[in-house]
Each structure stands twice: as C-alpha cells, then as structure tokens.
CSV table of C-alpha atoms in Angstrom, one decimal:
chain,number,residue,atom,x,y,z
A,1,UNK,CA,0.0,0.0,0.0
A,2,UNK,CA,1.0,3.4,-0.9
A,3,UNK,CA,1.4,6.3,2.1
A,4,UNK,CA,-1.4,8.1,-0.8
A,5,UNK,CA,-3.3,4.9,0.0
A,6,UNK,CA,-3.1,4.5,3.3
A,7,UNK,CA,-4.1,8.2,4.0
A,8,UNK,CA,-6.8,7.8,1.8
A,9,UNK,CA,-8.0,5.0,5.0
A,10,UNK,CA,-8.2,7.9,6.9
A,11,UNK,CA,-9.8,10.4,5.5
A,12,UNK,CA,-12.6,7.8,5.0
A,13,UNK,CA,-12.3,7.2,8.9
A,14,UNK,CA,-12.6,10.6,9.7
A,15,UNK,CA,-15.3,10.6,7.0
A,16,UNK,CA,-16.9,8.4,9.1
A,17,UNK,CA,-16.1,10.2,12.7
A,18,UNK,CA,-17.6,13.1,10.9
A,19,UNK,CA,-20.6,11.7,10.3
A,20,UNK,CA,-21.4,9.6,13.5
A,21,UNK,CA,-19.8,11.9,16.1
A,22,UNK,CA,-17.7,9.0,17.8
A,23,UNK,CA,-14.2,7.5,16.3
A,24,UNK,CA,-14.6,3.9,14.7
A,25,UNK,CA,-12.4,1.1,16.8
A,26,UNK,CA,-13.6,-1.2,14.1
A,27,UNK,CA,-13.2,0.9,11.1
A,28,UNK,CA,-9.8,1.4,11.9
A,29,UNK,CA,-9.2,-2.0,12.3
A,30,UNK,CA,-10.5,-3.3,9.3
A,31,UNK,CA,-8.6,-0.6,7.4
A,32,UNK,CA,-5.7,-1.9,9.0
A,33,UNK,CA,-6.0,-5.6,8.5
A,34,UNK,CA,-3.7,-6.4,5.5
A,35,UNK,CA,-1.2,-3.4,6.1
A,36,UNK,CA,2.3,-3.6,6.1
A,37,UNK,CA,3.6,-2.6,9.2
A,38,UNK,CA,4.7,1.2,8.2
A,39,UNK,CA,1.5,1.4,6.9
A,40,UNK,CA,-0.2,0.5,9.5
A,41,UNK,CA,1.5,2.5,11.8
A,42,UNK,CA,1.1,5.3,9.5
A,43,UNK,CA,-2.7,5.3,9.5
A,44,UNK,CA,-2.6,4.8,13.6
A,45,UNK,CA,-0.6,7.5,14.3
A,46,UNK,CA,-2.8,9.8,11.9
A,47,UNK,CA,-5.8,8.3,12.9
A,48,UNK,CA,-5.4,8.7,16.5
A,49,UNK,CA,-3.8,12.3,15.8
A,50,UNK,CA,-6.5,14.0,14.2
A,51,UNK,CA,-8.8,11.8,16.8
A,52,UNK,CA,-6.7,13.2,19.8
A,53,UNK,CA,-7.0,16.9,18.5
A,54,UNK,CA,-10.7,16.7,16.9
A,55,UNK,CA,-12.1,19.5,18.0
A,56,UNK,CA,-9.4,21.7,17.6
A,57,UNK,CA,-9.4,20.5,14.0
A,58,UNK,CA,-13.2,21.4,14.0
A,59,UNK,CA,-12.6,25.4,14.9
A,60,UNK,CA,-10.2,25.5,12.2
A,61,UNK,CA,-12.5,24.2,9.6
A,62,UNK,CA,-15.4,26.7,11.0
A,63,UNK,CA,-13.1,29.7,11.9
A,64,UNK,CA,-11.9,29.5,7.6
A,65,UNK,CA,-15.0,28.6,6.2
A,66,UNK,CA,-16.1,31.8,7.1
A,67,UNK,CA,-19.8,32.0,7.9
A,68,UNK,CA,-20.4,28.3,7.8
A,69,UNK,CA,-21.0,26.0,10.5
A,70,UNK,CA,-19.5,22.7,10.8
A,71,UNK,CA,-22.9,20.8,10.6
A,72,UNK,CA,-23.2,22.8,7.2
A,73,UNK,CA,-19.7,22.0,5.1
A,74,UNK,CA,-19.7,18.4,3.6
A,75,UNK,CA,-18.5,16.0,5.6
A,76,UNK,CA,-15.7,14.5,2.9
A,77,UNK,CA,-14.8,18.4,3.0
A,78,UNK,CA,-14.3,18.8,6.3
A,79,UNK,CA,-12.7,15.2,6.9
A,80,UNK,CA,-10.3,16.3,4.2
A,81,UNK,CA,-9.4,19.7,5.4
A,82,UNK,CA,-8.8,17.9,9.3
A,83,UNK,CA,-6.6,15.3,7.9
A,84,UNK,CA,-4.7,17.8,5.5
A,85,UNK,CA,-4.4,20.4,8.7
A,86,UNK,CA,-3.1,17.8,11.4
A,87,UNK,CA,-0.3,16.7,8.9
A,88,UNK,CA,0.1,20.6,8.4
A,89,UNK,CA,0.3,21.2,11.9
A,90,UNK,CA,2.1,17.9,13.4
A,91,UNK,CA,4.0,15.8,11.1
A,92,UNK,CA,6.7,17.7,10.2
A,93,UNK,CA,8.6,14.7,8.1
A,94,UNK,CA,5.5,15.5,5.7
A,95,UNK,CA,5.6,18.6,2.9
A,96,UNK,CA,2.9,20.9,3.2
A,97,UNK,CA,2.8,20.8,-0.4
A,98,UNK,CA,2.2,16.7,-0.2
A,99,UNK,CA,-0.2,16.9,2.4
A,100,UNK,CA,-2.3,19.6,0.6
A,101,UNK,CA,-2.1,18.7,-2.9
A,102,UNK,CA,-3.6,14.8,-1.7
A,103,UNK,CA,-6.1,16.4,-0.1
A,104,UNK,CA,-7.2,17.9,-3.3
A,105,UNK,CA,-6.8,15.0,-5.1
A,106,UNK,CA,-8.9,13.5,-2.6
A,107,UNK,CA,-11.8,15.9,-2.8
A,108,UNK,CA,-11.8,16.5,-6.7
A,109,UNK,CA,-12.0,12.3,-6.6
A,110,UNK,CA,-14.8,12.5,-3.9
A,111,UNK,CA,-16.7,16.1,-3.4
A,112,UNK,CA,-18.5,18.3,-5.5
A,113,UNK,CA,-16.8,21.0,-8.2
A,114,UNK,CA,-16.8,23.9,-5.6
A,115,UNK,CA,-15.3,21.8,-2.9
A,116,UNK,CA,-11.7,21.9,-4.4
A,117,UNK,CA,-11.4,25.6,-4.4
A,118,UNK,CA,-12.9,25.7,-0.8
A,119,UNK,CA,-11.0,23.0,0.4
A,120,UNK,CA,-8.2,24.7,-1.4
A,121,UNK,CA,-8.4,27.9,1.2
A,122,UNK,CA,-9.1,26.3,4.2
A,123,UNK,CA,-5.4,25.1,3.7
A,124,UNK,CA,-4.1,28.0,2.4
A,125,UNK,CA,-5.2,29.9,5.5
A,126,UNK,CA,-3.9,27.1,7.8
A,127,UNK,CA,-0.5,26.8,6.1
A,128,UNK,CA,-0.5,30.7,6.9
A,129,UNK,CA,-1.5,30.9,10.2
A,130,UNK,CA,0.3,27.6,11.3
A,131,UNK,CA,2.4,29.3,13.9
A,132,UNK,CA,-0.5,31.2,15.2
A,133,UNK,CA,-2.9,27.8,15.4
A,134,UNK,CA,0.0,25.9,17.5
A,135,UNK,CA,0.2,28.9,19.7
A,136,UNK,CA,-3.5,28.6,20.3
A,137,UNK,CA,-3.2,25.3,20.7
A,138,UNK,CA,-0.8,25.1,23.5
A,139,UNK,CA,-2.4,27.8,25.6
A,140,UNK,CA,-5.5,25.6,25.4
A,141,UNK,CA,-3.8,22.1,26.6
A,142,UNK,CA,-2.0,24.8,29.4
A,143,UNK,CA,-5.2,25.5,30.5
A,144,UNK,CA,-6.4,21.9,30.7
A,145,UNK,CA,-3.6,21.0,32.2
C-alpha cells in the first residue's frame, strides 16, 4: 500500500467520525487488516492524531469557512481539510505541499466541483496561520492541564 493509500484510509475514517460523532475502533481496524507494518502504523498515528485533536481541527475548519457552520460543510470536505491540517500542523517529516495537494486530489476524486477551491483555502489559510494555530493550541492544553 501506498502512504497516498493508506491516508486515503483515513480520510474515509474521519469521514466516518464526521458523520457519527464518535471515532470507529472497528473501522480502523479493518482498514488496517492487511497493512504492512509502516502502513499501519502510519494510518494509527494519523488516525489517532486527528482523533486526539478533533475539535481543535473542527474550529479551524469553522473559523476558515467563514460564515459556515461545521454541521453545514460536507463532511468528505471537512474530513479532508482535518486530515490535510493535522499533517500541516504535526507531522513535520511531511511537505505541506504533499499533504495539501492529496487532499485535493482526494476531494476533486470525492466532493463536489466547488469543494476543491474551498478545500483549497481552508489550507491555504492554515499553512499561513500555522504558527498562530499551535500557539492557540498550546495555551489551550496549558489550560487543561
């Protein structure tokens, strides 16, 4: 399996997160069943990433849609745009430019024709204001902490 493959696994988990409100044990595990080990390992760590930081990754994809709600976007949209943002954000051994241009392959693949340009600023706007969302970020866990 291709790292394009196996992160095409997850945006069809967090598809599915999405969707039902709760992360998928089950899914994952039958994405995972025939993996290679770096595969598999890949699409855990992801996975569980964008799992661990969901509703961060939910403001981001409200506070850049500007004016729509979360319950409004399409759900392949915004499971694209939180799996494209957490590799942004966190997986530095990643380009931007990889993470970003899969996710629009991904969307012109599975979303409608306006999704690509929409999906196309959300990430724009997060590569931008990277250092600002980590920021954010942190002062939040501080405070939970």
């Amino acid at each position: 399996m291709s790292r394009k493959t196996a992160r095409e696994q997850v945006y069809k988990l967090i598809y599915e997160r999405c969707v039902n409100e709760e992360p998928e044990e089950f899914s994952l595990q039958l994405a995972l069943d025939g993996c290679n080990e770096d595969d598999g390992i890949f699409i855990r760590k992801l996975f569980e990433g964008v799992n661990e930081n969901y509703e961060f990754l939910k403001s981001i994809v409200e506070r850049y849609s500007k004016g729509f709600s979360f319950e409004r976007i399409f759900k392949i949209d915004c499971a694209v745009i939180m799996v494209a943002a957490y590799e942004i954000l966190y997986l530095d051994d990643i380009p931007v430019k990889v993470s970003v241009n899969e996710a629009l392959e991904f969307v012109k693949a599975y979303s409608t024709d306006k999704s690509f340009s929409f999906v196309n600023g959300v990430l724009a706007s997060v590569v931008k204001e990277k250092e600002v969302l980590l920021s954010e970020r942190e002062s939040e866990l501080q405070q939970v902490d």
